[in-house]
Short mmCIF file of N, CA and C in Angstrom, two decimals:
data_model
loop_
_atom_site.label_atom_id
_atom_site.label_comp_id
_atom_site.label_asym_id
_atom_site.label_seq_id
_atom_site.Cartn_x
_atom_site.Cartn_y
_atom_site.Cartn_z
N MET O 546 11.94 35.91 -25.25
CA MET O 546 12.35 34.64 -24.67
C MET O 546 12.16 34.06 -23.49
N LYS O 547 12.02 35.18 -22.40
CA LYS O 547 11.91 34.82 -21.21
C LYS O 547 10.40 34.38 -20.96
N LYS O 548 9.45 34.94 -21.74
CA LYS O 548 8.31 34.42 -21.94
C LYS O 548 7.79 33.16 -22.32
N ILE O 549 8.55 32.57 -23.23
CA ILE O 549 8.69 31.42 -23.71
C ILE O 549 9.12 30.35 -22.99
N LEU O 550 10.41 30.69 -22.27
CA LEU O 550 10.61 29.73 -21.10
C LEU O 550 9.85 29.70 -19.80
N ILE O 551 9.17 30.54 -19.46
CA ILE O 551 8.09 30.44 -18.57
C ILE O 551 6.92 29.56 -19.03
N ILE O 552 6.43 30.09 -20.15
CA ILE O 552 5.45 28.99 -20.63
C ILE O 552 5.87 27.50 -20.68
N ALA O 553 7.13 27.50 -21.23
CA ALA O 553 7.44 25.75 -21.37
C ALA O 553 7.90 25.11 -20.16
N VAL O 554 8.26 25.93 -18.94
CA VAL O 554 8.20 25.53 -17.64
C VAL O 554 6.83 25.01 -17.09
N MET O 555 5.88 26.03 -17.49
CA MET O 555 4.80 25.77 -16.84
C MET O 555 3.84 24.43 -17.48
N ALA O 556 3.91 24.49 -18.73
CA ALA O 556 3.79 23.27 -19.59
C ALA O 556 4.14 21.95 -19.02
N LEU O 557 5.13 21.99 -18.72
CA LEU O 557 5.87 20.88 -18.35
C LEU O 557 5.42 20.38 -17.20
N SER O 558 5.34 21.19 -16.24
CA SER O 558 4.68 21.00 -14.69
C SER O 558 3.31 20.68 -14.72
N PHE O 559 2.52 21.28 -15.46
CA PHE O 559 1.41 20.74 -15.71
C PHE O 559 1.16 19.36 -16.34
N GLY O 560 1.86 19.12 -17.14
CA GLY O 560 1.99 17.61 -17.73
C GLY O 560 2.61 16.57 -16.68
N ALA O 561 3.40 17.07 -15.78
CA ALA O 561 3.93 16.19 -14.78
C ALA O 561 2.82 15.72 -13.95
N TYR O 562 1.76 16.58 -13.65
CA TYR O 562 0.67 16.14 -12.59
C TYR O 562 -0.69 15.73 -13.63
N ALA O 563 -0.54 15.48 -14.85
CA ALA O 563 -1.73 14.85 -15.48
C ALA O 563 -1.88 13.48 -15.12
N GLN O 564 -3.27 13.43 -14.81
CA GLN O 564 -3.75 12.24 -14.67
C GLN O 564 -4.30 11.42 -15.99
N VAL O 565 -3.91 9.96 -15.81
CA VAL O 565 -4.58 9.30 -16.77
C VAL O 565 -5.59 8.32 -16.06
N ASP O 566 -6.90 8.45 -16.91
CA ASP O 566 -8.06 7.76 -16.50
C ASP O 566 -7.93 6.34 -16.40
N PRO O 567 -8.66 5.67 -15.61
CA PRO O 567 -8.54 4.22 -15.62
C PRO O 567 -9.57 3.68 -16.33
N THR O 568 -9.17 2.47 -16.81
CA THR O 568 -10.03 1.75 -17.86
C THR O 568 -10.80 0.69 -17.15
N PHE O 569 -12.09 0.25 -17.98
CA PHE O 569 -12.80 -0.77 -17.40
C PHE O 569 -13.52 -1.16 -18.55
N GLU O 570 -13.22 -2.51 -18.57
CA GLU O 570 -14.01 -3.75 -19.39
C GLU O 570 -14.60 -4.47 -19.03
N LYS O 571 -15.80 -4.80 -19.63
CA LYS O 571 -16.64 -6.09 -19.07
C LYS O 571 -16.07 -7.49 -19.50
N ASP O 572 -16.10 -8.33 -18.49
CA ASP O 572 -15.33 -9.55 -19.30
C ASP O 572 -16.11 -10.73 -18.34
N GLY O 573 -17.18 -11.21 -19.02
CA GLY O 573 -18.11 -12.08 -18.54
C GLY O 573 -18.58 -11.58 -17.42
N ASP O 574 -18.97 -11.92 -16.16
CA ASP O 574 -19.41 -11.51 -15.06
C ASP O 574 -18.50 -10.42 -14.27
N LYS O 575 -17.21 -10.30 -14.75
CA LYS O 575 -16.24 -9.59 -13.73
C LYS O 575 -16.34 -8.36 -14.85
N VAL O 576 -15.38 -7.35 -14.04
CA VAL O 576 -15.17 -6.12 -14.67
C VAL O 576 -13.75 -5.93 -14.59
N LYS O 577 -12.79 -5.83 -15.78
CA LYS O 577 -11.47 -5.73 -15.84
C LYS O 577 -10.92 -4.29 -15.67
N ALA O 578 -10.15 -3.87 -14.66
CA ALA O 578 -9.72 -2.84 -14.39
C ALA O 578 -8.46 -2.34 -14.48
N THR O 579 -7.91 -1.33 -15.13
CA THR O 579 -6.69 -0.85 -15.23
C THR O 579 -6.34 0.70 -14.91
N TYR O 580 -5.45 0.64 -13.90
CA TYR O 580 -5.10 2.14 -13.36
C TYR O 580 -3.89 2.35 -13.81
N PHE O 581 -3.34 3.73 -14.10
CA PHE O 581 -2.23 3.87 -14.64
C PHE O 581 -1.66 5.06 -13.61
N HIS O 582 -0.25 5.19 -13.39
CA HIS O 582 0.58 6.28 -13.07
C HIS O 582 0.43 7.58 -13.96
N ALA O 583 1.01 8.63 -13.44
CA ALA O 583 0.67 10.00 -13.80
C ALA O 583 1.53 9.78 -15.42
N ASN O 584 2.49 9.14 -15.51
CA ASN O 584 3.16 9.11 -16.61
C ASN O 584 2.76 8.18 -17.62
N GLY O 585 1.60 7.42 -17.37
CA GLY O 585 0.90 6.59 -18.54
C GLY O 585 1.19 5.25 -18.23
N GLU O 586 2.37 4.89 -17.42
CA GLU O 586 2.51 3.43 -17.25
C GLU O 586 1.57 2.83 -16.24
N LYS O 587 1.19 1.44 -16.75
CA LYS O 587 0.20 0.85 -15.82
C LYS O 587 0.61 0.80 -14.29
N SER O 588 -0.36 1.06 -13.38
CA SER O 588 0.18 0.89 -11.76
C SER O 588 -0.54 -0.41 -11.46
N GLN O 589 -2.01 -0.53 -11.98
CA GLN O 589 -2.75 -1.70 -11.16
C GLN O 589 -3.29 -2.29 -12.37
N GLU O 590 -3.76 -3.75 -12.26
CA GLU O 590 -4.66 -4.43 -13.31
C GLU O 590 -5.07 -5.60 -12.31
N GLY O 591 -6.43 -5.67 -12.63
CA GLY O 591 -7.24 -6.75 -11.79
C GLY O 591 -8.61 -6.75 -12.33
N TYR O 592 -9.49 -7.64 -11.50
CA TYR O 592 -10.99 -7.45 -11.73
C TYR O 592 -11.71 -7.46 -10.49
N PHE O 593 -12.78 -6.68 -10.76
CA PHE O 593 -13.99 -6.65 -9.94
C PHE O 593 -15.27 -7.56 -10.30
N LEU O 594 -15.87 -7.90 -9.15
CA LEU O 594 -17.08 -8.89 -9.39
C LEU O 594 -17.87 -8.51 -8.42
N ASN O 595 -19.11 -7.87 -8.78
CA ASN O 595 -20.15 -7.31 -7.71
C ASN O 595 -19.27 -6.17 -6.72
N GLU O 596 -18.52 -5.12 -7.43
CA GLU O 596 -17.93 -3.98 -6.99
C GLU O 596 -16.94 -4.22 -6.07
N LYS O 597 -16.40 -5.82 -5.86
CA LYS O 597 -15.30 -5.98 -5.09
C LYS O 597 -14.23 -6.83 -5.72
N LEU O 598 -13.18 -6.32 -5.29
CA LEU O 598 -12.02 -7.01 -5.84
C LEU O 598 -12.05 -8.59 -5.96
N GLU O 599 -11.30 -9.24 -7.26
CA GLU O 599 -11.67 -10.46 -7.29
C GLU O 599 -10.48 -11.01 -8.15
N GLY O 600 -9.98 -12.05 -7.87
CA GLY O 600 -9.05 -12.90 -8.74
C GLY O 600 -7.85 -12.16 -8.62
N GLU O 601 -6.84 -12.57 -9.76
CA GLU O 601 -5.56 -11.96 -9.63
C GLU O 601 -5.44 -10.25 -9.65
N TRP O 602 -4.62 -9.89 -9.03
CA TRP O 602 -4.30 -8.52 -9.22
C TRP O 602 -2.68 -8.55 -9.33
N LYS O 603 -2.44 -7.46 -10.28
CA LYS O 603 -0.80 -6.92 -10.37
C LYS O 603 -0.68 -5.62 -10.10
N MET O 604 0.39 -5.37 -9.51
CA MET O 604 0.77 -3.55 -8.99
C MET O 604 2.07 -3.70 -9.81
N PHE O 605 2.24 -2.36 -10.34
CA PHE O 605 3.43 -2.08 -11.18
C PHE O 605 4.21 -0.71 -10.79
N ASN O 606 5.30 -0.61 -10.75
CA ASN O 606 6.01 0.61 -10.60
C ASN O 606 5.91 1.54 -11.69
N GLU O 607 6.32 2.79 -11.50
CA GLU O 607 6.33 3.94 -12.47
C GLU O 607 7.05 3.50 -13.87
N LYS O 608 7.87 2.68 -13.82
CA LYS O 608 8.78 2.23 -14.97
C LYS O 608 8.15 1.02 -15.52
N GLY O 609 6.98 0.52 -15.16
CA GLY O 609 6.34 -0.58 -15.72
C GLY O 609 6.97 -1.85 -15.24
N GLU O 610 7.61 -2.09 -14.22
CA GLU O 610 8.14 -3.28 -13.76
C GLU O 610 7.10 -3.85 -12.77
N LYS O 611 6.65 -4.94 -12.74
CA LYS O 611 5.88 -5.65 -11.87
C LYS O 611 6.39 -5.75 -10.27
N ILE O 612 5.69 -5.20 -9.43
CA ILE O 612 6.37 -5.18 -8.01
C ILE O 612 5.34 -5.64 -7.07
N ALA O 613 4.35 -6.52 -7.40
CA ALA O 613 3.16 -7.17 -6.75
C ALA O 613 2.21 -7.86 -7.34
N MET O 614 2.00 -9.24 -6.70
CA MET O 614 0.94 -9.99 -7.60
C MET O 614 0.43 -10.82 -6.50
N GLY O 615 -1.05 -11.06 -6.41
CA GLY O 615 -1.67 -11.76 -5.76
C GLY O 615 -2.89 -12.01 -5.98
N ASN O 616 -3.75 -12.61 -5.09
CA ASN O 616 -5.08 -13.02 -5.35
C ASN O 616 -6.32 -12.32 -4.49
N TYR O 617 -7.38 -11.90 -4.97
CA TYR O 617 -8.67 -11.31 -3.88
C TYR O 617 -9.69 -12.54 -4.11
N ASP O 618 -10.45 -12.52 -2.97
CA ASP O 618 -11.50 -13.47 -3.15
C ASP O 618 -12.66 -12.50 -2.40
N ASN O 619 -13.75 -12.20 -2.88
CA ASN O 619 -14.57 -11.39 -2.61
C ASN O 619 -14.38 -10.03 -1.90
N GLY O 620 -13.20 -9.63 -2.39
CA GLY O 620 -12.51 -8.36 -1.69
C GLY O 620 -11.60 -8.31 -0.56
N VAL O 621 -11.32 -9.82 -0.57
CA VAL O 621 -10.39 -10.26 0.69
C VAL O 621 -8.84 -10.86 0.14
N ARG O 622 -7.75 -10.27 0.57
CA ARG O 622 -6.56 -10.82 0.02
C ARG O 622 -6.32 -12.21 0.66
N THR O 623 -5.95 -13.14 -0.26
CA THR O 623 -6.19 -14.30 0.07
C THR O 623 -4.85 -15.27 -0.72
N GLY O 624 -4.35 -16.34 0.12
CA GLY O 624 -3.39 -17.12 -0.52
C GLY O 624 -1.96 -16.42 -0.63
N LYS O 625 -1.32 -16.84 -1.59
CA LYS O 625 0.37 -16.29 -1.44
C LYS O 625 0.18 -15.14 -2.43
N TRP O 626 0.90 -13.98 -1.80
CA TRP O 626 1.27 -12.86 -2.85
C TRP O 626 2.67 -12.59 -2.70
N LEU O 627 3.29 -12.42 -3.83
CA LEU O 627 4.62 -11.95 -3.95
C LEU O 627 4.74 -10.55 -4.21
N PHE O 628 5.75 -9.96 -3.64
CA PHE O 628 6.48 -8.71 -3.68
C PHE O 628 7.86 -8.38 -4.04
N TRP O 629 8.16 -7.76 -5.04
CA TRP O 629 9.56 -7.65 -5.51
C TRP O 629 10.10 -6.28 -5.23
N GLU O 630 11.34 -6.29 -4.78
CA GLU O 630 11.76 -4.90 -4.37
C GLU O 630 13.24 -5.28 -4.57
N GLY O 631 13.79 -4.74 -5.80
CA GLY O 631 14.97 -4.91 -5.92
C GLY O 631 15.51 -6.08 -6.21
N ASP O 632 16.55 -6.62 -5.43
CA ASP O 632 16.85 -8.35 -5.51
C ASP O 632 16.08 -8.94 -4.52
N VAL O 633 15.20 -8.65 -3.66
CA VAL O 633 14.33 -9.09 -2.85
C VAL O 633 13.25 -9.82 -3.28
N THR O 634 12.87 -11.05 -3.15
CA THR O 634 11.36 -11.35 -3.57
C THR O 634 10.82 -11.56 -2.37
N SER O 635 9.63 -10.99 -1.69
CA SER O 635 8.95 -11.72 -0.42
C SER O 635 7.54 -12.38 -0.98
N GLU O 636 7.49 -13.48 -0.31
CA GLU O 636 6.07 -14.02 -0.39
C GLU O 636 5.34 -14.01 0.65
N VAL O 637 4.10 -13.53 0.63
CA VAL O 637 3.29 -13.09 1.64
C VAL O 637 2.08 -14.19 1.96
N ASN O 638 1.80 -14.81 2.79
CA ASN O 638 0.66 -15.44 2.88
C ASN O 638 -0.29 -15.24 3.56
N PHE O 639 -1.57 -14.78 2.78
CA PHE O 639 -2.81 -14.06 3.56
C PHE O 639 -3.84 -15.33 4.03
N ASP O 640 -4.29 -15.17 5.04
CA ASP O 640 -5.54 -16.05 5.54
C ASP O 640 -6.58 -14.99 6.06
N ASN O 641 -7.71 -14.92 4.69
CA ASN O 641 -8.61 -13.94 5.58
C ASN O 641 -8.40 -12.58 5.53
N ASN O 642 -7.52 -12.03 4.85
CA ASN O 642 -6.85 -10.81 4.92
C ASN O 642 -5.75 -10.40 5.85
N ARG O 643 -5.55 -11.37 6.27
CA ARG O 643 -4.56 -11.37 7.58
C ARG O 643 -3.29 -11.88 7.31
N ILE O 644 -2.02 -11.46 7.47
CA ILE O 644 -0.80 -12.03 6.81
C ILE O 644 -0.77 -13.34 8.08
N ALA O 645 -0.38 -14.21 7.29
CA ALA O 645 -0.35 -15.68 7.90
C ALA O 645 1.13 -15.88 8.06
N SER O 646 2.23 -15.67 7.04
CA SER O 646 3.57 -15.71 7.06
C SER O 646 4.17 -15.06 6.22
N VAL O 647 5.46 -14.87 6.11
CA VAL O 647 6.11 -14.00 5.41
C VAL O 647 7.57 -14.82 5.25
N ASN O 648 7.94 -15.02 3.90
CA ASN O 648 9.32 -15.43 3.36
C ASN O 648 9.85 -14.66 2.50
N LYS O 649 11.44 -14.43 2.72
CA LYS O 649 12.06 -13.47 1.98
C LYS O 649 13.03 -14.25 1.18
N ALA O 650 13.45 -13.86 -0.25
CA ALA O 650 14.60 -14.51 -0.68
C ALA O 650 15.15 -13.51 -1.37
N SER O 651 16.46 -13.40 -1.56
CA SER O 651 17.57 -12.44 -2.28
C SER O 651 18.01 -13.25 -3.56
N LYS O 652 18.37 -12.56 -4.76
CA LYS O 652 18.75 -13.40 -6.00
C LYS O 652 20.21 -13.78 -5.52
N LYS O 653 20.79 -13.33 -4.54
CA LYS O 653 22.01 -13.46 -3.91
C LYS O 653 22.10 -14.84 -3.25
N ASP O 654 21.02 -15.37 -2.70
CA ASP O 654 20.64 -16.69 -2.03
C ASP O 654 21.07 -17.69 -2.79
N PRO O 655 21.74 -18.69 -2.15
CA PRO O 655 22.03 -20.13 -2.79
C PRO O 655 20.56 -20.60 -3.21
N VAL O 656 20.83 -21.35 -4.30
CA VAL O 656 19.51 -22.10 -4.89
C VAL O 656 20.09 -23.64 -4.91
N VAL O 657 19.17 -24.61 -4.57
CA VAL O 657 19.60 -26.09 -4.44
C VAL O 657 18.66 -26.58 -5.87
N THR O 658 19.40 -27.17 -6.50
CA THR O 658 18.70 -27.91 -7.69
C THR O 658 18.69 -29.31 -7.78
N ASN O 659 17.85 -30.18 -8.51
CA ASN O 659 18.23 -31.72 -8.52
C ASN O 659 18.36 -31.82 -10.17
N LYS O 660 19.53 -32.32 -10.28
CA LYS O 660 19.95 -32.45 -11.59
C LYS O 660 19.87 -33.95 -12.14
#
């Protein structure tokens, strides 16, 4: 019985560190890449063009929830990126891979609507 328990614990610990290989799919001139967390959930998804990050990229936590989204142009972060952490959404504007501005909003913040 003790040997079975030891084998079961070892199998579980090896499984916890198992890696899931990324996938790459040709899509016109671009290559769609999908990376995974050890638990099999998607961690990142986006495109490469000429071996550089290109277009929209999305990042996910281990639960599969989207935590970031933004665009690359020729391997450089550009434009508006969104980051989600709990009730807070951060909007980060990039200019030539540098942070130009940061705005944060909480789900608790009041929202103005025009009805």
